[in-house]
PDB file of C-alpha atoms and ligand atoms in Angstrom:
ATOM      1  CA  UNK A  29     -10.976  11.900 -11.114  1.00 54.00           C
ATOM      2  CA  UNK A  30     -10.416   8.183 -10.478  1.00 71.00           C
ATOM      3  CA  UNK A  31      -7.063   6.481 -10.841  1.00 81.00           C
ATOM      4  CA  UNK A  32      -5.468   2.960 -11.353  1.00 92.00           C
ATOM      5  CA  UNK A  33      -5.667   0.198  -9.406  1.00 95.00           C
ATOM      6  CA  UNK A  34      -3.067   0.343  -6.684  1.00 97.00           C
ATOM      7  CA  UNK A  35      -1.555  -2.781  -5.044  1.00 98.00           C
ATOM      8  CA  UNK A  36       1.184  -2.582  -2.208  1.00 98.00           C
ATOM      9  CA  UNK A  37       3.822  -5.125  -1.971  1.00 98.00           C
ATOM     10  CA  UNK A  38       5.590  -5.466   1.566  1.00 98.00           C
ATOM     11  CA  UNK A  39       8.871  -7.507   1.820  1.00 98.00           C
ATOM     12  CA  UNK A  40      10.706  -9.286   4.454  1.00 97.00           C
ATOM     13  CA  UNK A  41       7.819  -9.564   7.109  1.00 97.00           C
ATOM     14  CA  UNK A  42       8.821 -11.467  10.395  1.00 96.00           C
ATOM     15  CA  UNK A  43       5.710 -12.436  12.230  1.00 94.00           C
ATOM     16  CA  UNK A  44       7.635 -12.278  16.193  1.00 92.00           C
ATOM     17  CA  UNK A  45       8.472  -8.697  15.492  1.00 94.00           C
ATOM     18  CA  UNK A  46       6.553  -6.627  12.835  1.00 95.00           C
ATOM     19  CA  UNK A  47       2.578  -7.073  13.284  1.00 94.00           C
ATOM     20  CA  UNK A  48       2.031  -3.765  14.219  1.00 96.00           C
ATOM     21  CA  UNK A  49       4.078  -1.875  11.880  1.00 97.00           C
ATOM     22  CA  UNK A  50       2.489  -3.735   8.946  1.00 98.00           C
ATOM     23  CA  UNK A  51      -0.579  -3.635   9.883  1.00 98.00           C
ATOM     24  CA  UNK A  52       0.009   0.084  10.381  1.00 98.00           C
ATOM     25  CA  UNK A  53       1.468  -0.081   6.886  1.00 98.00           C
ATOM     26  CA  UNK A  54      -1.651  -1.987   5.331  1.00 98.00           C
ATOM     27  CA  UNK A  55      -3.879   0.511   7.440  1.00 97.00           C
ATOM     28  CA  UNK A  56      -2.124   3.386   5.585  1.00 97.00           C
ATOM     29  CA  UNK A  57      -2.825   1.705   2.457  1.00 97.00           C
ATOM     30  CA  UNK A  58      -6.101   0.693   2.519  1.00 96.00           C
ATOM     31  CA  UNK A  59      -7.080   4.425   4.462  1.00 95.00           C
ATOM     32  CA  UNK A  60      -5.248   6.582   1.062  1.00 94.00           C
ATOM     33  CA  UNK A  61      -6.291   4.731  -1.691  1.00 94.00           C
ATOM     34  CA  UNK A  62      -4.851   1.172  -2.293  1.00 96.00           C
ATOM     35  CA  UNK A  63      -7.059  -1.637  -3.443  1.00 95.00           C
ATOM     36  CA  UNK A  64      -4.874  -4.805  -2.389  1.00 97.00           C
ATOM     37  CA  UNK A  65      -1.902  -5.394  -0.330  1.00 98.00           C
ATOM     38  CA  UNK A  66       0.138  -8.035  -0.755  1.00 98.00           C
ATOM     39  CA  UNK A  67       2.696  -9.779   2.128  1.00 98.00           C
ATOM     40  CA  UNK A  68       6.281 -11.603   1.765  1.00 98.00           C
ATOM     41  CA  UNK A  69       8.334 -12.963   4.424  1.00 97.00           C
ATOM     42  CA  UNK A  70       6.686 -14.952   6.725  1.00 97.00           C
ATOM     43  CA  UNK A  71       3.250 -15.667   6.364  1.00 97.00           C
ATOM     44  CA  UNK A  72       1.002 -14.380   8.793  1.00 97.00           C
ATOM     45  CA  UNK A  73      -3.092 -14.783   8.949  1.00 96.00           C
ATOM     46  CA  UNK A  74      -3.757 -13.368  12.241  1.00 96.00           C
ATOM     47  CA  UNK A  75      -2.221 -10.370  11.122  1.00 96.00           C
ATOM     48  CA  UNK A  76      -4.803 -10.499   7.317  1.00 97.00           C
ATOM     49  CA  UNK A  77      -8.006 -11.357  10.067  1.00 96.00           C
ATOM     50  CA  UNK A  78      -7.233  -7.787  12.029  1.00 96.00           C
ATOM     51  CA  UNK A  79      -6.946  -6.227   8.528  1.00 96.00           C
ATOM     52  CA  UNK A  80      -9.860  -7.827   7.502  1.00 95.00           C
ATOM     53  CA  UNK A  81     -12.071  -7.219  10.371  1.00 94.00           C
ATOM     54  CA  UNK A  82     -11.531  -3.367   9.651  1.00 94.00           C
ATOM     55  CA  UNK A  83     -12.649  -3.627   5.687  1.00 93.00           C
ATOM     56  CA  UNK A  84     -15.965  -5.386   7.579  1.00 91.00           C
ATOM     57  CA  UNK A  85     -16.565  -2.200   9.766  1.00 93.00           C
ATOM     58  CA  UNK A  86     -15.378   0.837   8.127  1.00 93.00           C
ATOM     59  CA  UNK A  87     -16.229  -0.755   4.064  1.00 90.00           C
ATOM     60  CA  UNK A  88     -13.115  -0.735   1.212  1.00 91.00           C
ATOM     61  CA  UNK A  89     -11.496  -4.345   2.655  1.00 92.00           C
ATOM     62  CA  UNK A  90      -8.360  -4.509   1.280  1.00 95.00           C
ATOM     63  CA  UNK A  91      -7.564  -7.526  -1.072  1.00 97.00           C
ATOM     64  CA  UNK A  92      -4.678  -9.210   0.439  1.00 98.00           C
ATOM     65  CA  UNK A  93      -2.686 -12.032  -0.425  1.00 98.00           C
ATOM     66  CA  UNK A  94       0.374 -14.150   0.801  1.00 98.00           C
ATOM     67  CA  UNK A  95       3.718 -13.787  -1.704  1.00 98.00           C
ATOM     68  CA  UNK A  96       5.686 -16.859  -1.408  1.00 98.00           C
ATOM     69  CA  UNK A  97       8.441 -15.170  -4.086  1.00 98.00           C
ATOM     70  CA  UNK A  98       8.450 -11.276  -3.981  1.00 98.00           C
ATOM     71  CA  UNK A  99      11.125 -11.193  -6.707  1.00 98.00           C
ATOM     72  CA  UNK A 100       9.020 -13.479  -9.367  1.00 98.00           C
ATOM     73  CA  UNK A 101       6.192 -11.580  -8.368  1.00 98.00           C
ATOM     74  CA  UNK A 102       7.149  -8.387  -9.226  1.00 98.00           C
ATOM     75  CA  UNK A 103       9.035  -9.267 -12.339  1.00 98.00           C
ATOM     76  CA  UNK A 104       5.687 -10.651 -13.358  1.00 98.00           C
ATOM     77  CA  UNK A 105       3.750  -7.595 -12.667  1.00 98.00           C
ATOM     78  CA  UNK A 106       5.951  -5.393 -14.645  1.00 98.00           C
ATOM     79  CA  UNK A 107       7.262  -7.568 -17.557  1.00 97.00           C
ATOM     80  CA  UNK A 108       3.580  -9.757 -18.032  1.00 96.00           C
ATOM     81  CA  UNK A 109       0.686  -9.376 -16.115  1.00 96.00           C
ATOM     82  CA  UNK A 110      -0.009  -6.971 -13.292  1.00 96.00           C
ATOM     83  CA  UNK A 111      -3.511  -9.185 -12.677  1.00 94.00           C
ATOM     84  CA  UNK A 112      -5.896  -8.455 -15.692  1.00 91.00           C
ATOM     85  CA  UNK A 113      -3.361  -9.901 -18.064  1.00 94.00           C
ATOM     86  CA  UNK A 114      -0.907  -6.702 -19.110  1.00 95.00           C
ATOM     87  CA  UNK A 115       2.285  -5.574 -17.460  1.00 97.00           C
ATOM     88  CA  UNK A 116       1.959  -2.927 -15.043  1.00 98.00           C
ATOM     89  CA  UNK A 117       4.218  -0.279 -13.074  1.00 98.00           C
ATOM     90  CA  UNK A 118       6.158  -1.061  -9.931  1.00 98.00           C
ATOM     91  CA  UNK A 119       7.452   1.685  -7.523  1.00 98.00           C
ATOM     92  CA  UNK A 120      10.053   1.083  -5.127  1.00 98.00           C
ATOM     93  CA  UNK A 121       9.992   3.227  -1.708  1.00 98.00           C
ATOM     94  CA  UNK A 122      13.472   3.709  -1.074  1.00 98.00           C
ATOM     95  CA  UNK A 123      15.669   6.536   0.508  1.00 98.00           C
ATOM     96  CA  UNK A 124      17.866   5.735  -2.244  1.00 98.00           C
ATOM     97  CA  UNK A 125      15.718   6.473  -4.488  1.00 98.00           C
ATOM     98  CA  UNK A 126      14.690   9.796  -7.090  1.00 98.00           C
ATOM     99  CA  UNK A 127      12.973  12.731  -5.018  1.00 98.00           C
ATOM    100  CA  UNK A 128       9.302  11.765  -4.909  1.00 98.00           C
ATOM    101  CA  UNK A 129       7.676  14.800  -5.676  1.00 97.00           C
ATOM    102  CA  UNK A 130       9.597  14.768  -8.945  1.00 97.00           C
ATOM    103  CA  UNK A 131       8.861  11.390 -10.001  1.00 98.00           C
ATOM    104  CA  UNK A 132       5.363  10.722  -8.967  1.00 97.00           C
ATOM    105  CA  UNK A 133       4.192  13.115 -12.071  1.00 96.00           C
ATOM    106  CA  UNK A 134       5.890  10.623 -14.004  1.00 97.00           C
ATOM    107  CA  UNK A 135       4.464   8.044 -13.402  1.00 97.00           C
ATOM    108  CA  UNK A 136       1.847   6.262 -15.662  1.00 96.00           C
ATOM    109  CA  UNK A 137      -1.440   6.672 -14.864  1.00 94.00           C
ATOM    110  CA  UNK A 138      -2.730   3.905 -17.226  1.00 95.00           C
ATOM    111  CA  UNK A 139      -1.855   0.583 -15.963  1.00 96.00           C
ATOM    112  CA  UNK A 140      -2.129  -0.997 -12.318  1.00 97.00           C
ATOM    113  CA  UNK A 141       0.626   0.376  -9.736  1.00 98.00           C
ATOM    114  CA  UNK A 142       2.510  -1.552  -7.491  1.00 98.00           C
ATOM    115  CA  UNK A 143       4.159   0.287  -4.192  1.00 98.00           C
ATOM    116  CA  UNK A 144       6.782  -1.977  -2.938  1.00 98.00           C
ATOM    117  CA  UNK A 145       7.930  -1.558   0.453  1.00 98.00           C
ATOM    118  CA  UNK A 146      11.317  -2.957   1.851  1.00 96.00           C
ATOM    119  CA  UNK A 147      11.977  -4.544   5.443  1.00 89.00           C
ATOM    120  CA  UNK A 148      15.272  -5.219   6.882  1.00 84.00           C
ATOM    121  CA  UNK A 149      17.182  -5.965   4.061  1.00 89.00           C
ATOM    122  CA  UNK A 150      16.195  -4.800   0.563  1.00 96.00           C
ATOM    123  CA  UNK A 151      17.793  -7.580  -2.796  1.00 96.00           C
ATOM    124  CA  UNK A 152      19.330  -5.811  -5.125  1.00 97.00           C
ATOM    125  CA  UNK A 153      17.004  -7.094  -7.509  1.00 97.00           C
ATOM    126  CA  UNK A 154      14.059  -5.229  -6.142  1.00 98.00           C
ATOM    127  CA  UNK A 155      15.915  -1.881  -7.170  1.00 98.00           C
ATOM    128  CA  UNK A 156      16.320  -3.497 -11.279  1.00 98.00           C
ATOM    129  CA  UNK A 157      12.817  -4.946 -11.422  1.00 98.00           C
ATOM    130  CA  UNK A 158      10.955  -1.794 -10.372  1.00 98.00           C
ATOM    131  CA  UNK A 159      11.003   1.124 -13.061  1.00 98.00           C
ATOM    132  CA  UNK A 160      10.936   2.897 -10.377  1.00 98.00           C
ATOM    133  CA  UNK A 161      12.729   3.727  -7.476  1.00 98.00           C
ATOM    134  CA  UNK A 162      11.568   6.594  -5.147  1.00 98.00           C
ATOM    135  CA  UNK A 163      12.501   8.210  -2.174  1.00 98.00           C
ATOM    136  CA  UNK A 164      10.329  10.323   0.201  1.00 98.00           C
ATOM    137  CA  UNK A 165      13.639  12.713   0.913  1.00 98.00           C
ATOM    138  CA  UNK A 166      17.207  10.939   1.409  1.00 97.00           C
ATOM    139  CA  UNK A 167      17.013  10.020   5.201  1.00 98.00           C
ATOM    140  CA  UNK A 168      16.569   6.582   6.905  1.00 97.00           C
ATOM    141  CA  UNK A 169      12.738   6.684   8.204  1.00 97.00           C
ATOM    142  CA  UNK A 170       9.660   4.554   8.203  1.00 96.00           C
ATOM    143  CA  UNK A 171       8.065   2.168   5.990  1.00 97.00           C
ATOM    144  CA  UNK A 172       4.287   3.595   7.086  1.00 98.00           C
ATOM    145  CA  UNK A 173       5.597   7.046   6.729  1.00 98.00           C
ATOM    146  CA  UNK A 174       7.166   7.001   3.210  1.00 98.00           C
ATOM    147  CA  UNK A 175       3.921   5.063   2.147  1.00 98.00           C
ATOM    148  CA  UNK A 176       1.664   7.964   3.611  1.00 96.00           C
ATOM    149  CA  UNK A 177       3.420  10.135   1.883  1.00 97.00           C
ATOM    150  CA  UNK A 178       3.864   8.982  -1.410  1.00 98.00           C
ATOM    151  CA  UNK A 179       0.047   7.719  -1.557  1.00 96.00           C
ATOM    152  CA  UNK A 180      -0.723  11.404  -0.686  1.00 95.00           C
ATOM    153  CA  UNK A 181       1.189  12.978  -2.993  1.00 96.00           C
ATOM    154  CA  UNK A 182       0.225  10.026  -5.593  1.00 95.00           C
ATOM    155  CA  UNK A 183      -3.627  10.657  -4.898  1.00 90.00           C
ATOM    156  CA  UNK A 184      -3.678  14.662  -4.677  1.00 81.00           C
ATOM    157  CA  UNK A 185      -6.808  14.935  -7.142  1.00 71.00           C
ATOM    158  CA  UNK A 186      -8.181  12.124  -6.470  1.00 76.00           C
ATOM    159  CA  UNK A 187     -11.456  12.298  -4.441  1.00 78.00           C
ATOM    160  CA  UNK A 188     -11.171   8.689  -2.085  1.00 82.00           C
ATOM    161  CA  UNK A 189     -14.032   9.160   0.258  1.00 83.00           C
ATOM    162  CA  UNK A 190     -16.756   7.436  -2.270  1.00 84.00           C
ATOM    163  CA  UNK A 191     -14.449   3.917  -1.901  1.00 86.00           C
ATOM    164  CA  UNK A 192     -15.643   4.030   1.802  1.00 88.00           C
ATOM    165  CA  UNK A 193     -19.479   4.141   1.210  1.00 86.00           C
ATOM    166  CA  UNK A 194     -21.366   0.828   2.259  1.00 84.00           C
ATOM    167  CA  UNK A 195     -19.194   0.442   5.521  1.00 88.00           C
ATOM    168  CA  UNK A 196     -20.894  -0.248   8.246  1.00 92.00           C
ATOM    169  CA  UNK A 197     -19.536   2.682  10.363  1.00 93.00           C
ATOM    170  CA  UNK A 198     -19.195   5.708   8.584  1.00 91.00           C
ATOM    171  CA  UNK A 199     -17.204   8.289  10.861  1.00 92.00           C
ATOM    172  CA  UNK A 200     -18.695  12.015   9.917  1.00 91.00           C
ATOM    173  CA  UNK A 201     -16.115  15.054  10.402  1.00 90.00           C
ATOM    174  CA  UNK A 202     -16.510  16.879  13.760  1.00 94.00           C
ATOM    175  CA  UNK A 203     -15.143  19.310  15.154  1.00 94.00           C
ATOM    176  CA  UNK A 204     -16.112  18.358  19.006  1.00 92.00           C
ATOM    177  CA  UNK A 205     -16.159  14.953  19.209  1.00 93.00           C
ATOM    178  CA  UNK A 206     -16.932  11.031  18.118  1.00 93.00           C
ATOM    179  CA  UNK A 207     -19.822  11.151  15.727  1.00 94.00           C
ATOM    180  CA  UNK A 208     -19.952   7.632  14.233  1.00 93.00           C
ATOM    181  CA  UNK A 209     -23.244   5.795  12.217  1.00 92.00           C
ATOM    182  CA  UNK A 210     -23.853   2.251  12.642  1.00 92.00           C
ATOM    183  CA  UNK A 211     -25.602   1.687   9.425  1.00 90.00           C
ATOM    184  CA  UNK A 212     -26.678  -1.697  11.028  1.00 86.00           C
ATOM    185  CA  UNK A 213     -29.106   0.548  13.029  1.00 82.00           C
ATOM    186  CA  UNK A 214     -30.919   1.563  10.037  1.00 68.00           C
ATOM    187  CA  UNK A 215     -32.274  -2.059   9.359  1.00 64.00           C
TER     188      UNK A 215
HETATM  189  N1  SAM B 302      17.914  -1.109   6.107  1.00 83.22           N
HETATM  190  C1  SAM B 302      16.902  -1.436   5.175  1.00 83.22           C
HETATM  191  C2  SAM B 302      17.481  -1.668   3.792  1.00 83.22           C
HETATM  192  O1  SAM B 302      18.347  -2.481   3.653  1.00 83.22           O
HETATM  193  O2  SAM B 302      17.030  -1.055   2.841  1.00 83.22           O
HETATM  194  C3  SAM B 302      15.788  -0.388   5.178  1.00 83.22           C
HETATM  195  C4  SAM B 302      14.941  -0.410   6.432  1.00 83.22           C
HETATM  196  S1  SAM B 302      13.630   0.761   6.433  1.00 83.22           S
HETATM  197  C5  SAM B 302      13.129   0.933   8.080  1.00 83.22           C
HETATM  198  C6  SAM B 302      12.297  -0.143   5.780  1.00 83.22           C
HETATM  199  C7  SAM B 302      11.675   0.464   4.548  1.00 83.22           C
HETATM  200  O3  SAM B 302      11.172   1.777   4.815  1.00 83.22           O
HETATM  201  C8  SAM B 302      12.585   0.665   3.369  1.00 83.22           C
HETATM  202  O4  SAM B 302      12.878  -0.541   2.690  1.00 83.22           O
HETATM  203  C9  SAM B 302      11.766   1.618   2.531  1.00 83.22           C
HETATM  204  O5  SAM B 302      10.760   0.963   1.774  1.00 83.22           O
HETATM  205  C10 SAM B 302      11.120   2.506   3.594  1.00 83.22           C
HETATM  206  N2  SAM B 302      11.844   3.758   3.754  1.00 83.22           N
HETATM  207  C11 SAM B 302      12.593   4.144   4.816  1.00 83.22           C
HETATM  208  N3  SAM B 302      13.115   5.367   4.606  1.00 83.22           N
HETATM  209  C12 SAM B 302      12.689   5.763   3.378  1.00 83.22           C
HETATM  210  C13 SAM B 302      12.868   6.934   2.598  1.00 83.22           C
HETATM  211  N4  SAM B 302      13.619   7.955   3.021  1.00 83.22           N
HETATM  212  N5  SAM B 302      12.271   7.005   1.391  1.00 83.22           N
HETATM  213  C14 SAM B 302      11.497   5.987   0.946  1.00 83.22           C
HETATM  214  N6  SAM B 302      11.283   4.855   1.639  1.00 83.22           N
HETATM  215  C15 SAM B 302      11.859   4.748   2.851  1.00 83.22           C
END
């Protein structure tokens, strides 16, 4: 079973404080199943090389893209055109939000999703523009967590290990240590 495309939006990066939890966010994404990941806040390209450098060795690279205006951007992915020209869904992690497990099965399955993730302070808007406003239980947590978690639950039947193929290092399952293939050994 394959799904729709999944893009994750986070807000409010600061570039002196949050490299490593975004990345760590954008690693979560990429590793469970999203296909792009999109950054507002302050721009921040060191941060997209790293990211980038991983799609090179371990295969899926993440599309990833710069959001000058988070709030246009996802009023225009769920009122117009979520990228191939029709409106798609946005989801809003938030411990506001309805239980996840009960509102993940109710989500479409049809058109493009968009995971939005907040930073220090979530607009108001961001609650109105997504249809959908999650939580991943009602406590004050982490951004990579709650993604982890909904993306797992999200994905369940979905088989993701076929996106990785064509890497250049393919990791295989051990039970007693690194085993890792450098396919660049094979030319
Ligand atoms: N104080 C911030 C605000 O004004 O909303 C939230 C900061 S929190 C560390 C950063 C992000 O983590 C949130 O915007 C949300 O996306 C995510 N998050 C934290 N706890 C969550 C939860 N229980 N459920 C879903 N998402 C959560």
């Amino acid at each position: 079973m394959t799904g729709p495309r999944i893009a994750v939006l986070r807000l409010g990066h600061r570039k002196g404080r949050d490299p490593r939890i975004t990345t760590h966010l954008a690693l979560v994404a990429r590793a469970f199943g999203a296909d792009e990941f999109y950054l507002a806040g302050d721009e921040d390209v060191e941060m997209f090389a790293t990211l980038s450098a991983v799609g090179e060795r371990f295969g899926a690279p993440l599309k990833m893209a710069y959001v000058k205006s988070p709030l246009a951007f996802i009023k225009r992915w769920t009122q117009r055109d979520a990228g191939d020209g029709e409106a798609g869904t946005a989801a809003h992690l938030t411990m506001y939000g309805e239980r996840f497990r009960e509102a993940i099965p109710t989500l479409p399955r049809n058109r493009p999703l968009l995971v939005v993730v907040g930073g220090t302070k979530v607009p108001a808007e961001v609650f109105e523009y997504c249809q959908f406003n999650i939580a991943i239980g009602n406590q004050p947590h982490s951004e990579v967590a709650a993604l982890a978690l909904f993306l797992d639950e999200w994905g369940g039947n979905i088989d993701i290990t076929e996106r990785f193929k064509g890497g250049r290092l393919e990791i295989v399952p051990s039970k007693d240590g690194k085993v890792v293939i450098d396919h660049d050994d094979d030319l």
